[in-house]
Coordinates of C-alpha atoms and ligand atoms in Angstrom, one line a residue:
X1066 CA 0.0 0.0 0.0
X1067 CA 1.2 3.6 -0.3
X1068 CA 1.1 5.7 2.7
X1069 CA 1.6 9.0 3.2
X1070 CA 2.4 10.1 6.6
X1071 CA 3.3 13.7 8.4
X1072 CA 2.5 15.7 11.6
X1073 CA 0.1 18.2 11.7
X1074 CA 1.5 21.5 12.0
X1075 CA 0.0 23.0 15.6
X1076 CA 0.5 26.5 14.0
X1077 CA -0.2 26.1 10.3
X1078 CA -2.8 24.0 9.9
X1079 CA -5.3 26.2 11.8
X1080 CA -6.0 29.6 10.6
X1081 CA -5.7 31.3 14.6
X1082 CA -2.2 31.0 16.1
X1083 CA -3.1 30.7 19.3
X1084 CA -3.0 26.8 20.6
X1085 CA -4.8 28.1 23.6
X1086 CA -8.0 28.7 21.8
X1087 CA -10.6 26.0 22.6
X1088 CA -12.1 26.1 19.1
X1089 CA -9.4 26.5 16.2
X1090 CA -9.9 26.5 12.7
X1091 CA -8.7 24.2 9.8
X1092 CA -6.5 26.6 7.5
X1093 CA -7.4 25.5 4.1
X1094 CA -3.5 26.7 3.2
X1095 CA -2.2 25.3 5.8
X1096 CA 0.4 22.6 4.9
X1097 CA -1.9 18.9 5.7
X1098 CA -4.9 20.6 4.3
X1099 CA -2.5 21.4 1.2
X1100 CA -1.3 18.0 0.7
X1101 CA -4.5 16.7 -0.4
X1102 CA -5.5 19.8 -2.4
X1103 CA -2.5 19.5 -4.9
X1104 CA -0.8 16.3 -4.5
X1105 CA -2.7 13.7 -3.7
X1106 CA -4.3 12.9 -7.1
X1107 CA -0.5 12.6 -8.6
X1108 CA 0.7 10.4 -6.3
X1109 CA -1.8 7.4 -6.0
X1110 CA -2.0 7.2 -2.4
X1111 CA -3.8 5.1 -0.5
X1112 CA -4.3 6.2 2.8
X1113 CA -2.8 9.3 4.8
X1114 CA -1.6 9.0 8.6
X1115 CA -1.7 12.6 10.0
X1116 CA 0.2 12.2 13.5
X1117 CA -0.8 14.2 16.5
X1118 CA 2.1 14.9 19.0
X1119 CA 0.0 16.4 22.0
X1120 CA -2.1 14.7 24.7
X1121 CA -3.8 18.0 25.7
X1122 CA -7.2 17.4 25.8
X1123 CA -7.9 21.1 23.8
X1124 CA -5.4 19.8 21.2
X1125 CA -7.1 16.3 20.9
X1126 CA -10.5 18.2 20.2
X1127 CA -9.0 20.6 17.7
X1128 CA -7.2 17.7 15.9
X1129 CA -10.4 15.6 15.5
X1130 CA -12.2 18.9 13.9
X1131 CA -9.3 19.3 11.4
X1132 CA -9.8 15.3 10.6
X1133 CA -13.5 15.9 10.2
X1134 CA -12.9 18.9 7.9
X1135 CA -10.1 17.0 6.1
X1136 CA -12.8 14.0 5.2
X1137 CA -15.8 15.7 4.6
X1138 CA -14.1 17.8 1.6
X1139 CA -11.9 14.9 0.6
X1140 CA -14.6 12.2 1.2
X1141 CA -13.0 9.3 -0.8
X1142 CA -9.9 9.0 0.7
X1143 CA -8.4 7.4 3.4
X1144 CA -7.3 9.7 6.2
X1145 CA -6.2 8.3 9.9
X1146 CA -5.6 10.3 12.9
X1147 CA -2.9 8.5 14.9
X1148 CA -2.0 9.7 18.3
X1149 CA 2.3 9.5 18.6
X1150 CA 2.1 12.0 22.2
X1151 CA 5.7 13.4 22.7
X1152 CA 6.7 14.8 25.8
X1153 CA 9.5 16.9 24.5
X1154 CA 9.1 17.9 21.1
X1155 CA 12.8 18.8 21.0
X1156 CA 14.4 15.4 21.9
X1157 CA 15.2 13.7 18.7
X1158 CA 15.8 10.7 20.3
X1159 CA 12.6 10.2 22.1
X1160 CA 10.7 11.2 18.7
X1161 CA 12.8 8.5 16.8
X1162 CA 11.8 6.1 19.1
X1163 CA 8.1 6.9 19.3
X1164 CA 8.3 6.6 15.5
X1165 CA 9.9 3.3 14.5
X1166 CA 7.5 1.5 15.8
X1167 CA 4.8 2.8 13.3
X1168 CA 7.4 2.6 10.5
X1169 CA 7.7 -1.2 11.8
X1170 CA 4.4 -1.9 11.4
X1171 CA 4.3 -0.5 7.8
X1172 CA 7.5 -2.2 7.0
X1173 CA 5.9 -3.6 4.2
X1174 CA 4.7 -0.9 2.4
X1175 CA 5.8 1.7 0.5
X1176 CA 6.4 5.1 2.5
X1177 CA 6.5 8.8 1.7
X1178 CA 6.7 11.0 4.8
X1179 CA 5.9 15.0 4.6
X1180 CA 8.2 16.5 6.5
X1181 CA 7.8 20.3 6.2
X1182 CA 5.0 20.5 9.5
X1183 CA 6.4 19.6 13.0
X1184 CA 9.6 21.0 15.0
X1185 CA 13.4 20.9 13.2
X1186 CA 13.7 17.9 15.6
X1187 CA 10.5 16.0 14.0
X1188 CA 12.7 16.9 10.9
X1189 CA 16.3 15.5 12.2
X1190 CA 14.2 12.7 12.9
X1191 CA 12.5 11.3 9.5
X1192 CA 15.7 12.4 8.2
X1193 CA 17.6 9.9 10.6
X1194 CA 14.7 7.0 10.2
X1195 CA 14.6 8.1 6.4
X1196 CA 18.4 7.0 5.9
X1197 CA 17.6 3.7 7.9
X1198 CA 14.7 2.7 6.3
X1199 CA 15.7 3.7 3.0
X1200 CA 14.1 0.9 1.2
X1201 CA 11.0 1.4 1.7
X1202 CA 10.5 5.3 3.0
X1203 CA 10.7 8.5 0.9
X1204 CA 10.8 12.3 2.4
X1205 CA 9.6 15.5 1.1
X1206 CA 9.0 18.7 1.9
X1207 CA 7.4 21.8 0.0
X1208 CA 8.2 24.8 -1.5
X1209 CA 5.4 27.4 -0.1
X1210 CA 3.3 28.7 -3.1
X1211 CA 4.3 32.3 -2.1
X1212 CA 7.6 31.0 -3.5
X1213 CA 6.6 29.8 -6.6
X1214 CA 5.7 30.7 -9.7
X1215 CA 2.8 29.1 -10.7
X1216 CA 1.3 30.1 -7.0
X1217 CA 1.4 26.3 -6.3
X1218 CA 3.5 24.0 -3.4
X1219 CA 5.9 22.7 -5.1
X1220 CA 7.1 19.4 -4.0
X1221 CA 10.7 18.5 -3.2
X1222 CA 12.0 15.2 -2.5
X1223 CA 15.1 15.1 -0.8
X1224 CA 17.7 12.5 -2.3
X1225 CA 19.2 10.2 1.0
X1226 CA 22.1 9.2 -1.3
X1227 CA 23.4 12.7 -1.2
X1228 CA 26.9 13.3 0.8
X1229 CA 24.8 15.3 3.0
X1230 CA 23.8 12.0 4.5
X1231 CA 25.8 9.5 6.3
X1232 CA 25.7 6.5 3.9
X1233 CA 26.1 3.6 6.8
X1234 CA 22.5 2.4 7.9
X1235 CA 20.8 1.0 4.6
X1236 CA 17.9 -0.8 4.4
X1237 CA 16.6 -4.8 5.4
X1238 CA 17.7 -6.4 2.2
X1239 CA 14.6 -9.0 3.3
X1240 CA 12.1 -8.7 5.8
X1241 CA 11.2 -12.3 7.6
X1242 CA 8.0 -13.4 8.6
X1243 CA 7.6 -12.6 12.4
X1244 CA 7.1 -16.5 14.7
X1245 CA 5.7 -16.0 17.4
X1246 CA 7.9 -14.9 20.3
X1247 CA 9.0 -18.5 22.6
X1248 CA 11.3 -19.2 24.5
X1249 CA 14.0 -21.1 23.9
X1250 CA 17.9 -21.5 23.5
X1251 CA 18.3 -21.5 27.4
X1252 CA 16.0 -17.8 27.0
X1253 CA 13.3 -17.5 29.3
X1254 CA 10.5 -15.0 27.7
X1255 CA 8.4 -14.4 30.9
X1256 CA 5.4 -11.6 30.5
X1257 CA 7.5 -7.9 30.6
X1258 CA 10.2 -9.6 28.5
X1259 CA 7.9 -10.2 25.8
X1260 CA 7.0 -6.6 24.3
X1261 CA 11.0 -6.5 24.6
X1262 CA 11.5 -9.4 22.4
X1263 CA 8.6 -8.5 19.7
X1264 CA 10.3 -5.5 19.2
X1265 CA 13.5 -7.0 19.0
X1266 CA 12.7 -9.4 16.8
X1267 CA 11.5 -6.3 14.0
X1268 CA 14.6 -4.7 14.5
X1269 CA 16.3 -8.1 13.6
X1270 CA 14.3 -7.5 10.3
X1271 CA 15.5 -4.1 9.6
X1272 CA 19.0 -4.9 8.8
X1273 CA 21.6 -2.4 10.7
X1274 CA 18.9 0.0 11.8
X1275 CA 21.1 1.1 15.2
X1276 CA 20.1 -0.4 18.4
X1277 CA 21.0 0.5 22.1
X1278 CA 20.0 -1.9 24.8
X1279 CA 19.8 -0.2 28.0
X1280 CA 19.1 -1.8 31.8
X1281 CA 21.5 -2.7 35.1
X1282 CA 24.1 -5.4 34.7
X1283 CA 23.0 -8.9 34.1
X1284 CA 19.2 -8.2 33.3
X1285 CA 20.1 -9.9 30.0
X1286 CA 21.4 -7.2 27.4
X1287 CA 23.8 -9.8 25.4
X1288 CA 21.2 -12.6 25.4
X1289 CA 18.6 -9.4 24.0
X1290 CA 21.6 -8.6 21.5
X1291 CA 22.1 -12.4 20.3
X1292 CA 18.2 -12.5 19.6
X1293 CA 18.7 -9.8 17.3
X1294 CA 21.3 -11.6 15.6
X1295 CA 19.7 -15.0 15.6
X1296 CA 16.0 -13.7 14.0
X1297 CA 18.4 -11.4 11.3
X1298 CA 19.6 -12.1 7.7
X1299 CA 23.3 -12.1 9.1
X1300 CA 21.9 -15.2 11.6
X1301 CA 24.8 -18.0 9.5
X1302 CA 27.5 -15.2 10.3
X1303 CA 29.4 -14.6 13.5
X1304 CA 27.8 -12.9 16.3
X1305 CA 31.4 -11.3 18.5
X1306 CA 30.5 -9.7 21.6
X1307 CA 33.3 -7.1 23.4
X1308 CA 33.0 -5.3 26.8
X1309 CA 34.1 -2.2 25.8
X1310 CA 35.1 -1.3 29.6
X1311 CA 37.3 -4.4 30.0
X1312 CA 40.0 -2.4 28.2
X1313 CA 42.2 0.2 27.9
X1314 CA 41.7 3.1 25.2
X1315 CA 44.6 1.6 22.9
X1316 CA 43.8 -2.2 23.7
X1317 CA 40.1 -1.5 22.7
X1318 CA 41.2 0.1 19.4
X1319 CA 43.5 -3.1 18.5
X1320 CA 41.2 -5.9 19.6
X1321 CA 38.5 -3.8 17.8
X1322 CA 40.2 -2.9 14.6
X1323 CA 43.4 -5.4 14.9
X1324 CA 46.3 -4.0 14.0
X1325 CA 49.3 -4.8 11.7
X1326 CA 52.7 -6.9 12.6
X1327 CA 55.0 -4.4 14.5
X1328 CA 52.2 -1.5 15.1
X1329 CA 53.7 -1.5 18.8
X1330 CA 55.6 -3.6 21.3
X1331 CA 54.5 -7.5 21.4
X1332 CA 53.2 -7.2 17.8
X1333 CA 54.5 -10.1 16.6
X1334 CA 51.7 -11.2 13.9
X1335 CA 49.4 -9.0 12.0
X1336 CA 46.2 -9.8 13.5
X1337 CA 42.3 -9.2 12.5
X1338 CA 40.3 -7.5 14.7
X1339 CA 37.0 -8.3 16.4
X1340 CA 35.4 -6.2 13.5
X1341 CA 36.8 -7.6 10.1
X1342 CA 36.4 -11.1 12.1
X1343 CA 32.6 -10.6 12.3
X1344 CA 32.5 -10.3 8.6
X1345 CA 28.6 -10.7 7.3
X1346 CA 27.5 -10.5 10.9
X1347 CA 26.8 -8.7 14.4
X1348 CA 29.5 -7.0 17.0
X1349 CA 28.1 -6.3 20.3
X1350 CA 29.7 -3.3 21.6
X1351 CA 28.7 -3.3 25.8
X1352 CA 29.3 -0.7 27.9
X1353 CA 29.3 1.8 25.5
X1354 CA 28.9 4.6 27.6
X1355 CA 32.3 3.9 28.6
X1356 CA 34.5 4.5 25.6
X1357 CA 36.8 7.3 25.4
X1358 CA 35.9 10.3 23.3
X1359 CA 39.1 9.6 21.0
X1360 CA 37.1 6.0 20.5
X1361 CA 33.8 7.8 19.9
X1362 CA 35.2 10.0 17.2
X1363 CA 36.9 6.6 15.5
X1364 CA 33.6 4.5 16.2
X1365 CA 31.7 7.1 14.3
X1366 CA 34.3 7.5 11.3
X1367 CA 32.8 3.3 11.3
X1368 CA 29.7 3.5 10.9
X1369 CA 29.8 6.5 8.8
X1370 CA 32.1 4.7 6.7
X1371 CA 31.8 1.5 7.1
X1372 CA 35.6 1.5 6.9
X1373 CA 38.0 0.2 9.2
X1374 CA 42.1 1.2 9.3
X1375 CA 44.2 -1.5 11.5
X1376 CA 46.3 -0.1 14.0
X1377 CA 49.5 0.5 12.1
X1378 CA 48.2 -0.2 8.4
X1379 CA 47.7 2.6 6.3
X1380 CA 45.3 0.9 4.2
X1381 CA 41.3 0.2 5.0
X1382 CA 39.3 -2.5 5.1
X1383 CA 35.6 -2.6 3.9
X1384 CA 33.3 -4.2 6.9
X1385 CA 29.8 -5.6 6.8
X1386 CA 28.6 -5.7 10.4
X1387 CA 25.7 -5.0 12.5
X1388 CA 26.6 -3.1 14.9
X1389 CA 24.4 -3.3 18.5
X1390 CA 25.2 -1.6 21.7
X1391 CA 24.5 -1.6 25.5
X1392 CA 25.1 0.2 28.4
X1393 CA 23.8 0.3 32.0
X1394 CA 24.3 4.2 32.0
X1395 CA 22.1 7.2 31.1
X1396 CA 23.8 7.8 27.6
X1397 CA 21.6 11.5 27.4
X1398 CA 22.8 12.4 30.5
X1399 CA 26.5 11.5 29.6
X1400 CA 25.8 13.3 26.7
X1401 CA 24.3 16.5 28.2
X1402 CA 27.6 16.3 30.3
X1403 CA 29.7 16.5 27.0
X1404 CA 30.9 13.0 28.4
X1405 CA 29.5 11.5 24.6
X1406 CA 28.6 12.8 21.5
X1407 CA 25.1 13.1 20.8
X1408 CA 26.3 12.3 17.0
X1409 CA 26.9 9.1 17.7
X1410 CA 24.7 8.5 19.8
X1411 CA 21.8 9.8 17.5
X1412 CA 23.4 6.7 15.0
X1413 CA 23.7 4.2 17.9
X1414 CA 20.2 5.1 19.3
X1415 CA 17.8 4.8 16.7
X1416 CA 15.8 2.9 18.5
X1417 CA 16.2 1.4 22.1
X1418 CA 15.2 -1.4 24.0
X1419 CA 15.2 -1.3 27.8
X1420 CA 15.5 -4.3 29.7
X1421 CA 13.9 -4.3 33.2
X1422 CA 15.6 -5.0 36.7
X1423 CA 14.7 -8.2 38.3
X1424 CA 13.4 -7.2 41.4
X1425 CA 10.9 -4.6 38.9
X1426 CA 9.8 -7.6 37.3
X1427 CA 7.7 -8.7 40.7
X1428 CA 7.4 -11.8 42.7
X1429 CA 5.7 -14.2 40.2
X1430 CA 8.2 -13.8 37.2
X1431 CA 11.4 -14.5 39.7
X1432 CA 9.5 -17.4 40.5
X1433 CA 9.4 -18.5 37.2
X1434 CA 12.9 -18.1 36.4
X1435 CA 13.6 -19.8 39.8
X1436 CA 11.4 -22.8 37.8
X1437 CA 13.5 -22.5 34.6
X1438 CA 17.0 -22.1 36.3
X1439 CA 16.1 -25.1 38.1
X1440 CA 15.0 -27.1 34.5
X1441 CA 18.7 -25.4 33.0
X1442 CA 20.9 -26.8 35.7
X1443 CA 19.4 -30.4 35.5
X1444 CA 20.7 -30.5 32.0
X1445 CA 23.7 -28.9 32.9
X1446 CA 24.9 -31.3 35.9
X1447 CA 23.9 -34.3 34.8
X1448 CA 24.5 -36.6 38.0
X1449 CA 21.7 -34.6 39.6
X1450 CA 18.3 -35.5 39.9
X1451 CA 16.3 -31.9 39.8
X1452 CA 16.2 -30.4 42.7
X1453 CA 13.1 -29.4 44.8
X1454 CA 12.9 -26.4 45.5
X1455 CA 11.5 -25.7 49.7
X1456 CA 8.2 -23.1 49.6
X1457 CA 10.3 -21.2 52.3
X1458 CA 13.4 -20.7 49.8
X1459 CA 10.7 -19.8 47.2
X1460 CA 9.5 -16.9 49.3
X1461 CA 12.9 -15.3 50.2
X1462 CA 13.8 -15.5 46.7
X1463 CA 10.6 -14.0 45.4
X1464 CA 11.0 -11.1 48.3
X1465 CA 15.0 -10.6 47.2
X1466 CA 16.2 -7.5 45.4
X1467 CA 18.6 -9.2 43.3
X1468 CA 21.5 -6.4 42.6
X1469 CA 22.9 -8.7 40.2
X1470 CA 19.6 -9.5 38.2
X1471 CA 19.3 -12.7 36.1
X1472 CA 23.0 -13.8 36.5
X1473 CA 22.5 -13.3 40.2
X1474 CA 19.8 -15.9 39.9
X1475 CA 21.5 -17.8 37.6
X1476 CA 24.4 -18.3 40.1
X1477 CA 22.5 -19.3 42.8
X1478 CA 21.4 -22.4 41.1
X1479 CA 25.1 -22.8 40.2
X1480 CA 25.6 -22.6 44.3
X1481 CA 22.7 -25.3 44.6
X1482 CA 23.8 -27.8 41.9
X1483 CA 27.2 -28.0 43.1
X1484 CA 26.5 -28.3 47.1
X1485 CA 22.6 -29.4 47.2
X1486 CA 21.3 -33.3 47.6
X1487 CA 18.0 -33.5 46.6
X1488 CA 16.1 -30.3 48.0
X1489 CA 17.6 -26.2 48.6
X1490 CA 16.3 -25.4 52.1
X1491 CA 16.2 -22.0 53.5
X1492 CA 19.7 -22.3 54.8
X1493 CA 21.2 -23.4 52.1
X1494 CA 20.8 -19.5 50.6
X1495 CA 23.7 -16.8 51.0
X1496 CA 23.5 -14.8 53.9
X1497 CA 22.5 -11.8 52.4
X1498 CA 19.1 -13.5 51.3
X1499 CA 18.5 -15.2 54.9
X1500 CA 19.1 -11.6 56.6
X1501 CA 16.4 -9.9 54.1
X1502 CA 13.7 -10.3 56.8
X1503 CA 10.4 -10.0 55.5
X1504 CA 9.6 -7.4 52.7
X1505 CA 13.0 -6.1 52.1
X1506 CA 10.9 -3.7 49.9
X1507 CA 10.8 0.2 50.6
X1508 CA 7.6 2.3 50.4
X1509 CA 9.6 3.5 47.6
X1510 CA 10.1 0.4 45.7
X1511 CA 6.7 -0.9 46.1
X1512 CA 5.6 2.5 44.3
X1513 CA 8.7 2.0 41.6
X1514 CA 7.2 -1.1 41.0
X1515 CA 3.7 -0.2 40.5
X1516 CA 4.5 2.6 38.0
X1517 CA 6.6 0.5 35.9
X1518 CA 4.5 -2.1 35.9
X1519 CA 1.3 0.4 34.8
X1520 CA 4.2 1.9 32.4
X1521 CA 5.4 -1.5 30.6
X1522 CA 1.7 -2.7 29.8
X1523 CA 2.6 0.1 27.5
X1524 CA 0.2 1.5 24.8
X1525 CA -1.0 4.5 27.4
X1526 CA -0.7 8.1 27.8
X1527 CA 1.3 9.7 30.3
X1528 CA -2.6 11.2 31.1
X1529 CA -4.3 7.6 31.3
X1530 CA -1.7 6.6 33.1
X1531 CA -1.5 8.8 36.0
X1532 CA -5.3 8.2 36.0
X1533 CA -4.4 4.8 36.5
X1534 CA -1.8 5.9 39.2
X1535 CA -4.0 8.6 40.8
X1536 CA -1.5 11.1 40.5
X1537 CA -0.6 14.2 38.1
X1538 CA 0.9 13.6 34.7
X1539 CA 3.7 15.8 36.0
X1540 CA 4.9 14.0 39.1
X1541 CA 4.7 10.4 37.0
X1542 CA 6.9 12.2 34.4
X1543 CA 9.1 13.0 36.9
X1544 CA 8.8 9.6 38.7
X1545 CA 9.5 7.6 35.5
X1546 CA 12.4 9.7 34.3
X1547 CA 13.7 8.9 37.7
X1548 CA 13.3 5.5 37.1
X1549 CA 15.5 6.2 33.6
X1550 CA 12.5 5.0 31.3
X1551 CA 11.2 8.0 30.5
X1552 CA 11.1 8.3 26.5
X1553 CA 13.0 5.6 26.1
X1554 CA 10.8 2.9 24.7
Ligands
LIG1431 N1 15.6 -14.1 29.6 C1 16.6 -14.9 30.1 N2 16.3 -16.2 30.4 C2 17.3 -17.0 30.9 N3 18.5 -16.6 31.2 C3 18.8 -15.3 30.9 C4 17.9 -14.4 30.4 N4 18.4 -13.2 30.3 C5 19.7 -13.4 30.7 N5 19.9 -14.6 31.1 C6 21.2 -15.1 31.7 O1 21.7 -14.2 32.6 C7 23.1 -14.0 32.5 C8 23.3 -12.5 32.3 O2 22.8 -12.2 31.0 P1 23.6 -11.2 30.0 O3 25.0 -11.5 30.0 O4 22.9 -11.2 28.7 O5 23.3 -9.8 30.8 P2 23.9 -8.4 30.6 O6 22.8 -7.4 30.8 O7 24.6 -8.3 29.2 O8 25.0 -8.3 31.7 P3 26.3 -7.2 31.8 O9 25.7 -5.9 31.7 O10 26.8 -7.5 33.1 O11 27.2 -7.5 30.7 C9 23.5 -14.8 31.3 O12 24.1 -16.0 31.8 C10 22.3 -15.1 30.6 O13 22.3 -16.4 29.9

């Protein structure tokens, strides 16, 4: 199908320019009403998605009146209000990742955003999403008739393949049907893990669109990252994973890029690095928020590129990799700090995925990973019978913070199948889960928990949900970008 999709422009598409009005009126020159007046009969569309940024109730009015106005004087055609609210209109990143999941869903059909109405960030963004999803989106904008000589828009595409635009992220070259999210491969998919791995599983489809898994240590960002890899084209090609904070500055730039024989003491071989060795498939790059800024600037030259010069050689090699990337730190902060570059991480950040903390994932999912750790480690130490697992040893776990997440867990069954005979009691468990007596939980927690768990059903407003919540849409904003979620999935 072809789709035509754009903002609607708060200031030109009514005729008032106050937003504060409560009744505003459709400005038949205003740039959506435009769109159908002199373009849509040339360019065979099939439908038009007009995007509305606000959750202001006033603005939600005023938006259905322009819709109603739009269909009733173009009454054949196909025109959708879609509701995309954006807290901060000026945060590229937050808009990019509002977006891609529409431009998921139309993956399959052929594009063309408008891009003249919004804000210069709504622009950076299609522009971004526009050289990712270059196979199947087109952007234009238009030429205001007061500019023109025949006293119509004029309609400019803008060409993606220009040098203005960084030539790294093309297009899926196939797009797989989506199986149903299982588990499997030692992967436990338990309820808040699975809108995680749906999405993960279209960005496996959308060949080297930029990823960024975020969430603490050990809630499962590599196993996210190897999904990615395993439901992509590049799945027969290696899948190398570094920790980028393991090393030092010049050890990450030779294990990364490899480096020629003689490049620096203890050189003896030329050797390939982690990159050229992933030929055809993925490098995950973890703790990104870590790397220097000399290795920012080099990592960027990369995917820019898609070059890569071995320590020592003067000549580059051509790679072909996917590149995904984690961290367990607030990259826009870092960034804000002038700690990162908000280049690169506009290229690494095109969309994220956030992985949730054990202890936010509530009682009943630790249990069953307590179930499935227990099913893993029979395989794994064979001699053992399962184990069985004592209700009281159930209910400290289930009550446990875990700092250390899913490996924590993971661990302790490690602890169990090497010392346990046939059952884990109570005091067979680490001191530091005896001593939790009770609810270890804080008043604090217990309300951290509750708004994530309202905020990862997903598909809600910031207003709905602090209905939900019974408090203002200010203080759950707050509350949330706390948290480090806010605008980030
Ligand atoms: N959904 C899951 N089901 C079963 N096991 C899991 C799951 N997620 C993670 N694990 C296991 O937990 C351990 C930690 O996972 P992983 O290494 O992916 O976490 P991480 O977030 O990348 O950690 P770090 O930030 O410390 O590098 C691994 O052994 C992994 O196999």
């Amino acid at each position: 199908m072809r789709i035509l999709i754009s903002w609607q422009a708060y200031n030109h598409d009514y005729s008032d320019s106050s937003r504060e009005s409560m009744t505003r009126y459709p400005n038949k020159s205003g740039p959506s009403y435009s769109i159908h007046q002199f373009f849509w009969e040339d360019s065979s569309y099939e439908k038009h998605i007009l995007l509305n940024s606000s959750d202001k109730e006033n603005d939600i009015k005023n938006f259905k009146n322009f819709l109603s106005t739009l269909k009733e004087d173009f009454p054949n055609r196909k025109i959708e209000g879609r509701k995309i609210p954006i807290e901060d209109v000026i945060s590229v990143s937050e808009i990019i990742s509002k977006l891609n999941p529409l431009l998921a869903e139309f993956a399959q059909d052929e594009l063309e955003c408008y891009i003249s109405p919004g804000t210069p960030a709504m622009q950076t963004a299609w522009y971004l999403l526009g050289t990712t999803y270059k196979r199947n989106l087109k952007l234009f904008q238009t030429r205001p008739k007061k500019f023109t000589e025949d006293g119509k828009p004029e309609r400019i595409y803008i060409n993606l393949d220009s040098d203005l635009f960084p030539a790294n992220i093309t297009a899926a070259e196939k797009v797989i049907d989506s199986p149903n999210i299982k588990s499997g491969n030692g992967i436990k998919i338990t309820k808040s893990l699975k809108p995680i791995y749906l999405k993960a599983e279209k960005i496996a489809q959308t060949d080297q669109v930029g990823v960024l898994i975020l969430g603490e240590n050990g809630t499962g960002k590599e196993n996210l990252a190897k999904y990615i890899h395993d439901n992509s084209n590049r799945k027969h090609k290696p899948f190398l994973a570094v920790n980028c904070a393991a090393y030092s500055d010049e050890l990450l730039r030779s294990e990364l890029f490899g480096y020629e024989k003689g490049a620096f003491t203890g050189a003896n071989e030329k050797k390939k690095g982690i990159i050229e060795a992933a030929q055809g498939g993925t490098v995950f790059l973890d703790e990104i928020g870590d790397i220097s800024s000399k290795m920012q600037v080099s990592l960027l030259r990369v995917l820019q590129e898609r070059k890569i010069q071995p320590v020592g050689s003067t000549k580059e090699v051509e790679i072909n990799v996917r590149f995904i990337t984690a961290t367990n730190r607030n990259l826009e902060e870092l960034c804000e700090a002038e700690k990162f570059r908000w280049d690169l991480f506009f290229r690494l950040a095109v969309t994220t995925l956030q992985l949730p903390a054990l202890r936010d994932r509530g009682g009943d999912e630790i249990e069953e990973m307590i179930h499935h750790f227990n099913e893993q480690m029979v395989d794994k130490f064979p001699k053992k019978e399962k184990l069985k697992i004592s209700s009281e040893v159930i209910k400290k776990l289930r009550l446990y913070a875990f700092k250390g997440n899913i490996r924590e867990l993971q661990n302790l069954f490690i602890q169990f199948y090497t010392f346990c005979e046939n059952e884990v009691k109570a005091s067979d468990l680490p001191n530091r889960i005896i001593e939790n007596k009770g609810d270890p939980r804080s008043l604090m927690e217990v309300e951290k928990n509750q708004i994530l768990k309202i905020y990862r059903e997903g598909r809600r407003s910031l207003v709905e949900m602090a209905g939900i919540l019974g408090c203002t849409r200010d203080t759950l904003r707050k509350k949330l970008k706390e948290y480090g979620v806010y605008g980030g999935d």
